[in-house]
């Protein structure tokens, strides 16, 4: 691969030479707003939607990127243009944005006046092999004891890098089944989301998903709404309980890299008939058609 360049505060730097300060708010406060976009056939997918969500996260987090959304979009396309020649045609990319408030030493709680935001744009090859088998077998969704932080503490719509809660939840379910995927509940016991994905149920050809009261407003989630409309499938955002998963016909997660990850088992109980269901398959096929890439084949390519 040709040299991987990252954008860091106005400069293009080889990825292995990019450095940030140990006094950066990312480290001293765990305060990083983030986005992950992917390409399909080397074309960034819904990049502007990701950038718009990033700016909403920043507004809610009360710090700025120091560049406009238009400029950030241009810079992102520039980074990708520089790195794209190193990607073979079958390999797509993650495009990652990390923005921090810059230097912010926690001692006084004051952000130094001279502090400038830290802006990083990184591309990485998208390795889909971890999810490849789940398109056929479905995954095992498990509810951990760890609950998602309530929106009163940290609104899940702020896409941020403070992944302690999600990581604890994920490692907890893997104690029961090494391939389990966490499905976090909120503090009232309602379904929320996974460490990196939204969750959907299908019952009698009706799709249901938690509302964004307790989960990220995923861009892939929005794509499901779009495809469901195309396929004439009603979608409802509502409060859901573990009972609803146990009794559903089908279930799946959605996220930028894998798009749809079917779930065929929940806390040890088979969902529906234990196979990836027709609605999930139709949504996957419609998504592949939308982006001009066979999503399953790409993930399963050797
Ligand atoms: C906590 C969380 N929920 C949901 C998602 C799915 O969002 P998207 O579809 O925009 O990738 C992500 C993506 O990283 C996430 O981190």
Tab-separated table of C-alpha atoms and ligand atoms in Angstrom:
chain	number	residue	atom	x	y	z
A	1	UNK	CA	0.000	0.000	0.000
A	2	UNK	CA	1.232	3.532	-0.716
A	3	UNK	CA	1.857	5.720	2.310
A	4	UNK	CA	-1.312	6.296	4.351
A	5	UNK	CA	-1.705	10.021	5.011
A	6	UNK	CA	-3.881	11.523	7.716
A	7	UNK	CA	-5.096	15.082	8.019
A	8	UNK	CA	-4.067	16.557	11.358
A	9	UNK	CA	-4.676	20.222	12.148
A	10	UNK	CA	-4.063	21.607	8.668
A	11	UNK	CA	-1.325	19.200	7.609
A	12	UNK	CA	-1.094	15.893	5.800
A	13	UNK	CA	1.104	13.578	7.833
A	14	UNK	CA	2.048	9.887	7.395
A	15	UNK	CA	-0.274	7.966	9.736
A	16	UNK	CA	2.581	6.464	11.754
A	17	UNK	CA	4.049	9.919	12.392
A	18	UNK	CA	0.816	11.688	13.429
A	19	UNK	CA	0.980	12.813	17.085
A	20	UNK	CA	-1.269	14.686	19.499
A	21	UNK	CA	-0.407	16.223	22.861
A	22	UNK	CA	-0.767	14.266	26.110
A	23	UNK	CA	-2.650	17.380	27.351
A	24	UNK	CA	-5.272	17.114	24.611
A	25	UNK	CA	-8.878	16.966	25.861
A	26	UNK	CA	-9.144	13.580	24.114
A	27	UNK	CA	-6.790	12.210	26.776
A	28	UNK	CA	-7.299	14.479	29.780
A	29	UNK	CA	-11.117	14.417	29.567
A	30	UNK	CA	-12.011	11.626	27.147
A	31	UNK	CA	-13.709	14.302	25.072
A	32	UNK	CA	-13.717	13.408	21.384
A	33	UNK	CA	-16.562	13.793	18.938
A	34	UNK	CA	-16.320	11.304	16.105
A	35	UNK	CA	-17.739	9.949	12.868
A	36	UNK	CA	-17.123	6.801	10.856
A	37	UNK	CA	-18.113	6.827	7.191
A	38	UNK	CA	-17.431	4.051	4.697
A	39	UNK	CA	-16.975	3.886	0.955
A	40	UNK	CA	-18.802	1.567	-1.437
A	41	UNK	CA	-16.791	0.940	-4.587
A	42	UNK	CA	-14.431	3.694	-3.313
A	43	UNK	CA	-17.248	6.276	-3.228
A	44	UNK	CA	-17.927	7.779	0.227
A	45	UNK	CA	-21.466	6.841	1.291
A	46	UNK	CA	-23.668	9.601	2.765
A	47	UNK	CA	-20.577	11.603	3.734
A	48	UNK	CA	-22.573	14.817	4.080
A	49	UNK	CA	-25.022	13.101	6.460
A	50	UNK	CA	-22.092	11.974	8.614
A	51	UNK	CA	-20.594	15.473	8.604
A	52	UNK	CA	-23.948	17.015	9.506
A	53	UNK	CA	-24.284	14.591	12.427
A	54	UNK	CA	-20.727	15.445	13.489
A	55	UNK	CA	-21.621	19.144	13.644
A	56	UNK	CA	-24.743	18.368	15.675
A	57	UNK	CA	-22.629	16.312	18.093
A	58	UNK	CA	-20.167	19.217	18.374
A	59	UNK	CA	-22.947	21.689	19.068
A	60	UNK	CA	-24.343	19.477	21.817
A	61	UNK	CA	-20.816	18.910	23.191
A	62	UNK	CA	-20.218	22.698	23.179
A	63	UNK	CA	-16.974	22.862	21.247
A	64	UNK	CA	-16.177	23.658	17.642
A	65	UNK	CA	-14.209	22.072	14.807
A	66	UNK	CA	-12.695	25.406	13.742
A	67	UNK	CA	-13.686	24.667	10.122
A	68	UNK	CA	-17.045	24.768	8.374
A	69	UNK	CA	-18.931	21.642	7.353
A	70	UNK	CA	-18.217	22.463	3.685
A	71	UNK	CA	-14.492	22.772	4.348
A	72	UNK	CA	-14.419	19.560	6.377
A	73	UNK	CA	-16.179	17.741	3.555
A	74	UNK	CA	-13.620	19.070	1.042
A	75	UNK	CA	-10.711	18.100	3.299
A	76	UNK	CA	-12.186	14.626	3.765
A	77	UNK	CA	-12.461	14.075	0.027
A	78	UNK	CA	-8.867	15.310	-0.338
A	79	UNK	CA	-7.573	12.802	2.228
A	80	UNK	CA	-9.426	10.007	0.491
A	81	UNK	CA	-8.142	11.121	-2.924
A	82	UNK	CA	-4.566	10.983	-1.614
A	83	UNK	CA	-4.944	7.515	-0.101
A	84	UNK	CA	-7.239	5.861	-2.645
A	85	UNK	CA	-4.438	4.758	-5.046
A	86	UNK	CA	-3.226	2.400	-2.294
A	87	UNK	CA	-6.558	0.534	-2.195
A	88	UNK	CA	-7.292	-2.383	-4.552
A	89	UNK	CA	-10.706	-2.312	-6.230
A	90	UNK	CA	-12.237	-4.918	-3.872
A	91	UNK	CA	-11.241	-3.093	-0.691
A	92	UNK	CA	-13.295	-0.215	0.617
A	93	UNK	CA	-12.299	2.316	3.271
A	94	UNK	CA	-13.326	3.593	6.659
A	95	UNK	CA	-13.131	7.367	6.812
A	96	UNK	CA	-12.810	8.456	10.428
A	97	UNK	CA	-13.214	11.942	11.855
A	98	UNK	CA	-12.070	12.682	15.393
A	99	UNK	CA	-12.455	16.211	16.745
A	100	UNK	CA	-11.379	17.283	20.206
A	101	UNK	CA	-11.475	20.661	21.984
A	102	UNK	CA	-7.649	20.710	21.827
A	103	UNK	CA	-5.517	21.342	24.916
A	104	UNK	CA	-7.558	21.108	28.077
A	105	UNK	CA	-5.779	20.232	31.294
A	106	UNK	CA	-8.401	19.160	33.818
A	107	UNK	CA	-6.775	20.656	36.938
A	108	UNK	CA	-8.571	24.036	36.934
A	109	UNK	CA	-11.437	22.881	34.737
A	110	UNK	CA	-10.710	25.852	32.446
A	111	UNK	CA	-9.993	25.429	28.778
A	112	UNK	CA	-6.891	27.527	27.938
A	113	UNK	CA	-7.809	30.556	25.799
A	114	UNK	CA	-5.171	29.671	23.178
A	115	UNK	CA	-6.535	26.140	22.771
A	116	UNK	CA	-7.379	25.210	19.183
A	117	UNK	CA	-9.495	22.196	18.306
A	118	UNK	CA	-7.678	19.052	17.231
A	119	UNK	CA	-9.040	17.836	13.897
A	120	UNK	CA	-8.109	14.409	12.553
A	121	UNK	CA	-9.240	12.720	9.342
A	122	UNK	CA	-8.053	9.155	8.881
A	123	UNK	CA	-8.715	6.484	6.275
A	124	UNK	CA	-8.181	2.774	6.883
A	125	UNK	CA	-8.868	-0.349	4.835
A	126	UNK	CA	-12.293	-1.749	5.774
A	127	UNK	CA	-11.752	-5.321	6.975
A	128	UNK	CA	-15.185	-6.969	7.001
A	129	UNK	CA	-14.059	-10.531	7.767
A	130	UNK	CA	-15.270	-10.459	11.404
A	131	UNK	CA	-18.903	-10.067	10.263
A	132	UNK	CA	-18.730	-12.290	7.156
A	133	UNK	CA	-20.372	-15.443	8.609
A	134	UNK	CA	-23.180	-13.573	10.371
A	135	UNK	CA	-24.913	-12.814	7.045
A	136	UNK	CA	-25.684	-16.574	6.797
A	137	UNK	CA	-25.802	-17.760	10.405
A	138	UNK	CA	-26.964	-14.638	12.233
A	139	UNK	CA	-25.336	-13.579	15.482
A	140	UNK	CA	-26.218	-14.162	19.131
A	141	UNK	CA	-27.531	-10.948	20.729
A	142	UNK	CA	-27.028	-10.844	24.490
A	143	UNK	CA	-28.126	-8.220	27.034
A	144	UNK	CA	-25.297	-7.304	29.415
A	145	UNK	CA	-25.805	-6.112	32.976
A	146	UNK	CA	-24.065	-2.821	32.015
A	147	UNK	CA	-26.730	-0.287	30.980
A	148	UNK	CA	-26.442	2.489	28.439
A	149	UNK	CA	-25.851	5.892	30.031
A	150	UNK	CA	-29.154	7.753	30.322
A	151	UNK	CA	-29.621	10.731	28.009
A	152	UNK	CA	-29.804	12.852	31.175
A	153	UNK	CA	-26.080	12.078	31.604
A	154	UNK	CA	-24.808	11.706	28.052
A	155	UNK	CA	-27.194	11.808	25.108
A	156	UNK	CA	-26.452	8.786	22.875
A	157	UNK	CA	-27.002	11.013	19.836
A	158	UNK	CA	-23.670	12.720	20.559
A	159	UNK	CA	-21.388	10.355	18.668
A	160	UNK	CA	-18.308	10.307	20.832
A	161	UNK	CA	-15.238	8.193	21.533
A	162	UNK	CA	-15.876	7.635	25.241
A	163	UNK	CA	-16.401	3.917	24.750
A	164	UNK	CA	-15.939	2.683	28.297
A	165	UNK	CA	-19.591	1.718	28.804
A	166	UNK	CA	-19.930	0.010	25.425
A	167	UNK	CA	-16.616	-1.801	25.797
A	168	UNK	CA	-17.496	-3.126	29.263
A	169	UNK	CA	-20.883	-4.269	27.946
A	170	UNK	CA	-19.303	-6.026	24.992
A	171	UNK	CA	-16.626	-7.775	27.033
A	172	UNK	CA	-19.293	-8.857	29.530
A	173	UNK	CA	-21.449	-10.673	26.938
A	174	UNK	CA	-18.358	-12.339	25.515
A	175	UNK	CA	-17.836	-14.081	28.869
A	176	UNK	CA	-20.991	-16.071	28.041
A	177	UNK	CA	-20.399	-16.568	24.323
A	178	UNK	CA	-17.178	-15.399	22.675
A	179	UNK	CA	-19.099	-14.447	19.509
A	180	UNK	CA	-22.030	-12.732	21.299
A	181	UNK	CA	-22.968	-9.181	20.324
A	182	UNK	CA	-24.132	-6.882	23.093
A	183	UNK	CA	-27.648	-5.468	23.037
A	184	UNK	CA	-27.660	-2.861	25.789
A	185	UNK	CA	-30.757	-1.960	27.763
A	186	UNK	CA	-31.348	1.476	29.211
A	187	UNK	CA	-31.781	2.064	32.943
A	188	UNK	CA	-35.556	1.415	32.591
A	189	UNK	CA	-34.942	-1.943	30.915
A	190	UNK	CA	-35.851	-0.862	27.368
A	191	UNK	CA	-33.712	-1.978	24.397
A	192	UNK	CA	-31.223	0.631	23.194
A	193	UNK	CA	-28.303	-0.323	20.938
A	194	UNK	CA	-25.077	-2.198	20.473
A	195	UNK	CA	-21.539	-0.856	21.056
A	196	UNK	CA	-21.460	0.231	17.418
A	197	UNK	CA	-24.859	-0.449	15.901
A	198	UNK	CA	-28.610	0.116	16.070
A	199	UNK	CA	-31.131	-2.679	16.545
A	200	UNK	CA	-34.283	-3.691	14.647
A	201	UNK	CA	-37.012	-6.305	15.040
A	202	UNK	CA	-39.391	-7.701	12.416
A	203	UNK	CA	-42.786	-9.151	13.389
A	204	UNK	CA	-45.494	-9.879	10.807
A	205	UNK	CA	-43.610	-7.842	8.192
A	206	UNK	CA	-43.610	-4.834	10.498
A	207	UNK	CA	-40.265	-3.339	11.477
A	208	UNK	CA	-39.680	-1.850	14.925
A	209	UNK	CA	-36.649	-0.091	16.372
A	210	UNK	CA	-35.879	1.850	19.576
A	211	UNK	CA	-36.383	5.597	19.256
A	212	UNK	CA	-33.366	7.903	19.598
A	213	UNK	CA	-34.328	8.622	23.219
A	214	UNK	CA	-31.660	6.049	24.103
A	215	UNK	CA	-29.555	5.364	21.000
A	216	UNK	CA	-27.560	7.003	18.238
A	217	UNK	CA	-29.466	8.234	15.209
A	218	UNK	CA	-27.479	5.887	12.961
A	219	UNK	CA	-26.976	6.728	9.313
A	220	UNK	CA	-27.468	3.016	8.527
A	221	UNK	CA	-30.675	3.183	10.576
A	222	UNK	CA	-31.787	5.989	8.255
A	223	UNK	CA	-30.934	3.808	5.257
A	224	UNK	CA	-33.217	1.082	6.689
A	225	UNK	CA	-36.072	3.627	6.856
A	226	UNK	CA	-35.399	4.538	3.222
A	227	UNK	CA	-35.247	0.903	2.024
A	228	UNK	CA	-38.284	-0.123	4.087
A	229	UNK	CA	-40.321	2.592	2.393
A	230	UNK	CA	-39.125	1.341	-0.979
A	231	UNK	CA	-40.174	-2.220	-0.024
A	232	UNK	CA	-43.506	-1.065	1.455
A	233	UNK	CA	-42.615	-2.231	4.930
A	234	UNK	CA	-43.935	-0.111	7.807
A	235	UNK	CA	-41.346	1.025	10.390
A	236	UNK	CA	-42.145	2.114	13.932
A	237	UNK	CA	-39.802	3.804	16.434
A	238	UNK	CA	-40.907	2.762	19.902
A	239	UNK	CA	-39.952	1.423	23.305
A	240	UNK	CA	-39.096	-2.264	23.168
A	241	UNK	CA	-38.461	-4.887	25.832
A	242	UNK	CA	-36.486	-8.156	25.818
A	243	UNK	CA	-39.849	-9.967	25.440
A	244	UNK	CA	-40.226	-8.324	22.012
A	245	UNK	CA	-36.935	-9.811	20.811
A	246	UNK	CA	-37.748	-13.284	22.135
A	247	UNK	CA	-41.095	-13.281	20.312
A	248	UNK	CA	-40.033	-11.525	17.062
A	249	UNK	CA	-39.793	-13.234	13.672
A	250	UNK	CA	-36.454	-11.607	12.792
A	251	UNK	CA	-33.895	-9.258	14.292
A	252	UNK	CA	-30.818	-7.429	13.048
A	253	UNK	CA	-28.249	-4.778	13.894
A	254	UNK	CA	-27.194	-1.972	11.543
A	255	UNK	CA	-23.889	-0.155	11.334
A	256	UNK	CA	-21.692	1.605	8.819
A	257	UNK	CA	-19.159	-1.193	8.113
A	258	UNK	CA	-21.402	-4.278	7.830
A	259	UNK	CA	-24.694	-2.462	7.012
A	260	UNK	CA	-26.926	-5.262	8.383
A	261	UNK	CA	-25.883	-7.972	10.852
A	262	UNK	CA	-28.729	-10.490	11.303
A	263	UNK	CA	-29.361	-11.851	14.832
A	264	UNK	CA	-30.845	-15.350	15.111
A	265	UNK	CA	-30.442	-15.983	18.851
A	266	UNK	CA	-31.226	-13.812	21.858
A	267	UNK	CA	-29.949	-14.624	25.359
A	268	UNK	CA	-29.726	-18.277	24.360
A	269	UNK	CA	-33.220	-18.475	22.798
A	270	UNK	CA	-33.732	-18.886	19.047
A	271	UNK	CA	-35.358	-15.897	17.292
A	272	UNK	CA	-38.137	-16.946	14.837
A	273	UNK	CA	-37.066	-20.208	13.219
A	274	UNK	CA	-33.394	-19.547	13.967
A	275	UNK	CA	-32.537	-18.603	10.393
A	276	UNK	CA	-31.887	-15.265	8.739
A	277	UNK	CA	-35.393	-14.187	7.707
A	278	UNK	CA	-36.837	-13.000	4.390
A	279	UNK	CA	-37.278	-9.343	5.397
A	280	UNK	CA	-33.642	-9.111	6.520
A	281	UNK	CA	-32.520	-10.743	3.272
A	282	UNK	CA	-34.669	-8.392	1.169
A	283	UNK	CA	-33.283	-5.347	2.964
A	284	UNK	CA	-29.726	-6.571	2.390
A	285	UNK	CA	-30.430	-7.169	-1.295
A	286	UNK	CA	-32.029	-3.715	-1.648
A	287	UNK	CA	-29.040	-2.098	0.085
A	288	UNK	CA	-26.608	-3.927	-2.228
A	289	UNK	CA	-28.588	-2.671	-5.201
A	290	UNK	CA	-28.621	0.877	-3.840
A	291	UNK	CA	-24.819	1.028	-3.559
A	292	UNK	CA	-23.937	-1.202	-6.522
A	293	UNK	CA	-21.916	-3.644	-4.390
A	294	UNK	CA	-22.893	-7.135	-3.249
A	295	UNK	CA	-22.500	-6.457	0.486
A	296	UNK	CA	-22.390	-10.129	1.513
A	297	UNK	CA	-20.000	-11.172	-1.249
A	298	UNK	CA	-17.655	-8.323	-0.442
A	299	UNK	CA	-17.510	-9.289	3.253
A	300	UNK	CA	-17.022	-12.971	2.393
A	301	UNK	CA	-14.355	-12.401	-0.272
A	302	UNK	CA	-11.134	-14.264	0.623
B	1	LIG	C1	-23.114	3.483	19.693
B	1	LIG	C2	-23.422	3.377	18.234
B	1	LIG	N1	-24.686	3.116	17.867
B	1	LIG	C3	-25.028	2.999	16.559
B	1	LIG	C4	-24.079	3.113	15.555
B	1	LIG	C5	-24.476	2.977	14.110
B	1	LIG	O1	-24.382	4.206	13.439
B	1	LIG	P1	-24.102	4.295	11.905
B	1	LIG	O2	-25.179	3.544	11.233
B	1	LIG	O3	-24.147	5.747	11.608
B	1	LIG	O4	-22.763	3.676	11.660
B	1	LIG	C6	-22.745	3.405	15.906
B	1	LIG	C7	-21.721	3.543	14.868
B	1	LIG	O5	-20.546	3.571	15.122
B	1	LIG	C8	-22.409	3.549	17.274
B	1	LIG	O6	-21.164	3.805	17.660
